[in-house]
Short mmCIF file of C-alpha atoms in Angstrom, two decimals:
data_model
loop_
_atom_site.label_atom_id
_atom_site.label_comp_id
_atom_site.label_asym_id
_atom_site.label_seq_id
_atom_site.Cartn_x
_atom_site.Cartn_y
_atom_site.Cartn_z
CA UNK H 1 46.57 -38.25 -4.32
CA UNK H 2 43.67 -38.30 -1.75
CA UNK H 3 43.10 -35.36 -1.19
CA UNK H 4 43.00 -34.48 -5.12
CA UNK H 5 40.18 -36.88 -5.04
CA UNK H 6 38.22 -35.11 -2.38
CA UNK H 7 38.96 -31.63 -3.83
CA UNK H 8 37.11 -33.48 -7.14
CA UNK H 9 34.28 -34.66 -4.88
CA UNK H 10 33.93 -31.34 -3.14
CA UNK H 11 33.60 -29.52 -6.73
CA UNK H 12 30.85 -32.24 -7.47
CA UNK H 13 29.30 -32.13 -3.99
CA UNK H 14 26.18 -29.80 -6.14
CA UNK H 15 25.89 -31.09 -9.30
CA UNK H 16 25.92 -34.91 -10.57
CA UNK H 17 29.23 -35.55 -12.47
CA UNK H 18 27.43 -37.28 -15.20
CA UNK H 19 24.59 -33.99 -16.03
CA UNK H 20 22.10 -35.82 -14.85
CA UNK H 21 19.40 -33.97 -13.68
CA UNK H 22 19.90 -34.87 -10.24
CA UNK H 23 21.42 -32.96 -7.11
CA UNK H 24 23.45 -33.89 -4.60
CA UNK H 25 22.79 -32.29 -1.26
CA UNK H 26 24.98 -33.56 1.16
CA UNK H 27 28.85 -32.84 2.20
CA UNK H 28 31.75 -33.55 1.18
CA UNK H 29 33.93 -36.08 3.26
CA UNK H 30 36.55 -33.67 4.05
CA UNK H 31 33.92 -31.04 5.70
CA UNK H 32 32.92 -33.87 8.03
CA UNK H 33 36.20 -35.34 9.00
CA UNK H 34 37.37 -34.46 12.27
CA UNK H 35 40.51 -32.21 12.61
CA UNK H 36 43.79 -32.73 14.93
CA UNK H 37 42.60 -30.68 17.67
CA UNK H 38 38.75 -31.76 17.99
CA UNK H 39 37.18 -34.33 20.25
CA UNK H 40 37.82 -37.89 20.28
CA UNK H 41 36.02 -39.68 17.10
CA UNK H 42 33.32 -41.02 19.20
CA UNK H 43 31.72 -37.30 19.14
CA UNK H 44 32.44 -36.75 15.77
CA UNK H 45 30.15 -36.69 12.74
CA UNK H 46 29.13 -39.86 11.10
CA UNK H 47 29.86 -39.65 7.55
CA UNK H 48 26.37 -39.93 5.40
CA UNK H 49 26.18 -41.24 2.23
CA UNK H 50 25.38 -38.33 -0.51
CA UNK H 51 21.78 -37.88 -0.97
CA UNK H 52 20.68 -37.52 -4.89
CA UNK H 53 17.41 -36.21 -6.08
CA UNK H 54 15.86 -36.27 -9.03
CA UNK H 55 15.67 -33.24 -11.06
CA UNK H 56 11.42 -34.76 -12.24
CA UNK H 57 11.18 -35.27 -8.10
CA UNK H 58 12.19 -31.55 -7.51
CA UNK H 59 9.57 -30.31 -10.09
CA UNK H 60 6.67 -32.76 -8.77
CA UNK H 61 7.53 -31.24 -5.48
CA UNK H 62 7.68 -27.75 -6.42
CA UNK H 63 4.41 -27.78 -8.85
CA UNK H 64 2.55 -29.59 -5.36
CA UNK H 65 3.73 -26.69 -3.22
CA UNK H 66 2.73 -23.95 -5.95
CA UNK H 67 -0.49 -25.86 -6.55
CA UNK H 68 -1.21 -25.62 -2.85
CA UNK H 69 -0.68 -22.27 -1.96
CA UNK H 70 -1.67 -20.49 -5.61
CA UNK H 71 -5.04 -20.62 -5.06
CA UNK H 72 -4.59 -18.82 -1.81
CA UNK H 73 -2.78 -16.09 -3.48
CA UNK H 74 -5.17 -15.50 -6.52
CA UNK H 75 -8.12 -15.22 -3.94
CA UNK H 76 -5.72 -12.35 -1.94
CA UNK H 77 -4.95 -11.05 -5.34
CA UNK H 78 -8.80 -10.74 -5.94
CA UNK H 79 -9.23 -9.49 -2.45
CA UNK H 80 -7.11 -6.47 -2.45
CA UNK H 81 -8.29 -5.56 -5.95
CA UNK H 82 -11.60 -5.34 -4.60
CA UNK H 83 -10.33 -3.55 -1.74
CA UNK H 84 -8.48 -1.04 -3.99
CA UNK H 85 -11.61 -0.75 -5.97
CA UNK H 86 -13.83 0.34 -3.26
CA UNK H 87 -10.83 2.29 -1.77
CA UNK H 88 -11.45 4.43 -5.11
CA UNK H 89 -15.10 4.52 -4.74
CA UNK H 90 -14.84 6.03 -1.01
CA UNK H 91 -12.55 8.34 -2.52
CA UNK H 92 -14.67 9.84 -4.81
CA UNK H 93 -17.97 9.92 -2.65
CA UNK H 94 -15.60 11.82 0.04
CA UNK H 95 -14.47 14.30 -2.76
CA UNK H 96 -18.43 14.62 -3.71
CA UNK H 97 -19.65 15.57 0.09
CA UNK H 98 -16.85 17.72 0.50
CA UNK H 99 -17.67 19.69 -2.71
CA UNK H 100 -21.38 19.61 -0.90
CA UNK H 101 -19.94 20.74 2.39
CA UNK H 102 -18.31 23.67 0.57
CA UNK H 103 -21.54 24.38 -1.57
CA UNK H 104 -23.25 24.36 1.41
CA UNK H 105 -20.89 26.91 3.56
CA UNK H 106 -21.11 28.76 0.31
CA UNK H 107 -24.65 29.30 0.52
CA UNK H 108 -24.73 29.78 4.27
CA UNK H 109 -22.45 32.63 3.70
CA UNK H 110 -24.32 34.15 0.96
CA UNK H 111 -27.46 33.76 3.15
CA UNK H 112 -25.95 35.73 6.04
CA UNK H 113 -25.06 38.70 3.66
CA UNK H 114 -28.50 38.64 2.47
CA UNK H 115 -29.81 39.07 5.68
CA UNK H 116 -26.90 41.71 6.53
CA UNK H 117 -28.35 43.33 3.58
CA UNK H 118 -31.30 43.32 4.32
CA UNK H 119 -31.04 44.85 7.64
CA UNK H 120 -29.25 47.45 6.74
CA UNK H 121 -31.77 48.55 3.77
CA UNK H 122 -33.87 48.68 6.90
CA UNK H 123 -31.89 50.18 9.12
CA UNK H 124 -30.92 52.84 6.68
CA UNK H 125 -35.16 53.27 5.69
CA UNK H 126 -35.41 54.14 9.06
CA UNK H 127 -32.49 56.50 9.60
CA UNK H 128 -33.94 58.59 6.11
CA UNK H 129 -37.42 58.51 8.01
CA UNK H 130 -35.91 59.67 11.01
CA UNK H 131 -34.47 62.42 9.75
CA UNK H 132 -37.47 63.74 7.03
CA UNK H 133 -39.44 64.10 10.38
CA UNK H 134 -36.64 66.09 11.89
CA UNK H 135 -35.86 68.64 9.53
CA UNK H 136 -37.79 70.43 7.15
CA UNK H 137 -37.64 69.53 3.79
CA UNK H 138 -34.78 71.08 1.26
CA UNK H 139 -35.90 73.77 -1.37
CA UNK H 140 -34.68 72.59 -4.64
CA UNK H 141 -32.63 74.41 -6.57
CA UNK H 142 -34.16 76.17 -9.82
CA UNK H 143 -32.34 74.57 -12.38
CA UNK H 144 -33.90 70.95 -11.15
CA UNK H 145 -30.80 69.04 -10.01
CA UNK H 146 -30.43 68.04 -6.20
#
């Protein structure tokens, strides 16, 4: 019969047998009795009384914790969108200088075949006066092609 009575208090140890609103933290007796093979009972465990909160208490409690640390966490919140913004903005002005770096190799390679170009028009001017002064000139032929 006793120990049906602590299995009951055991099942009630979390919740307040009446529905409440209030909580019962605390353990049962028969977790904090001592067993036949322990210590002496001048080591053992001093049985508590069971502690009940108030279900208002817990939300007072948990709306001052929230209310402290929110603000905290909105101002991170704001911080990394920021961040992420101008995470987005780098991005872009890196994908603009790139496209300028590209434009600009572009242009240096155009320039250098340009001046290729233009050295060998030279080159090749010479080469044609080089060899008008070396032989004489060709008779053309009568029809008037070349």
């Amino acid at each position: 019969m006793e120990t049906e009575g602590r299995a009951d208090e055991g099942s009630s140890s979390q919740r307040d047998p009446q529905n409440t609103g209030s909580y019962d933290f605390s353990l049962t007796p028969q977790d904090s009795l001592p067993t036949e093979d322990s210590q002496p009972a001048e080591k053992s465990v001093p049985i508590e009384e069971p502690i009940v909160v108030d279900r208002k208490a817990i939300e007072k409690l948990t709306e001052g914790l929230l209310s402290h640390y929110l603000p905290d966490l909105y101002s991170s919140k704001q911080a990394l969108l920021e961040l992420n913004q101008n995470q987005v903005i780098l991005l872009d002005t890196l994908d603009q200088e790139v496209t300028k770096f590209r434009e600009c190799n572009s242009l240096l390679d155009l320039n250098s075949l340009v001046h290729l170009s233009v050295w060998l028009a030279v080159w090749l001017a010479h080469l044609k006066r080089i060899l008008s002064l070396s032989t004489p000139p060709v008779p053309c032929r009568t029809d008037g092609c070349l």
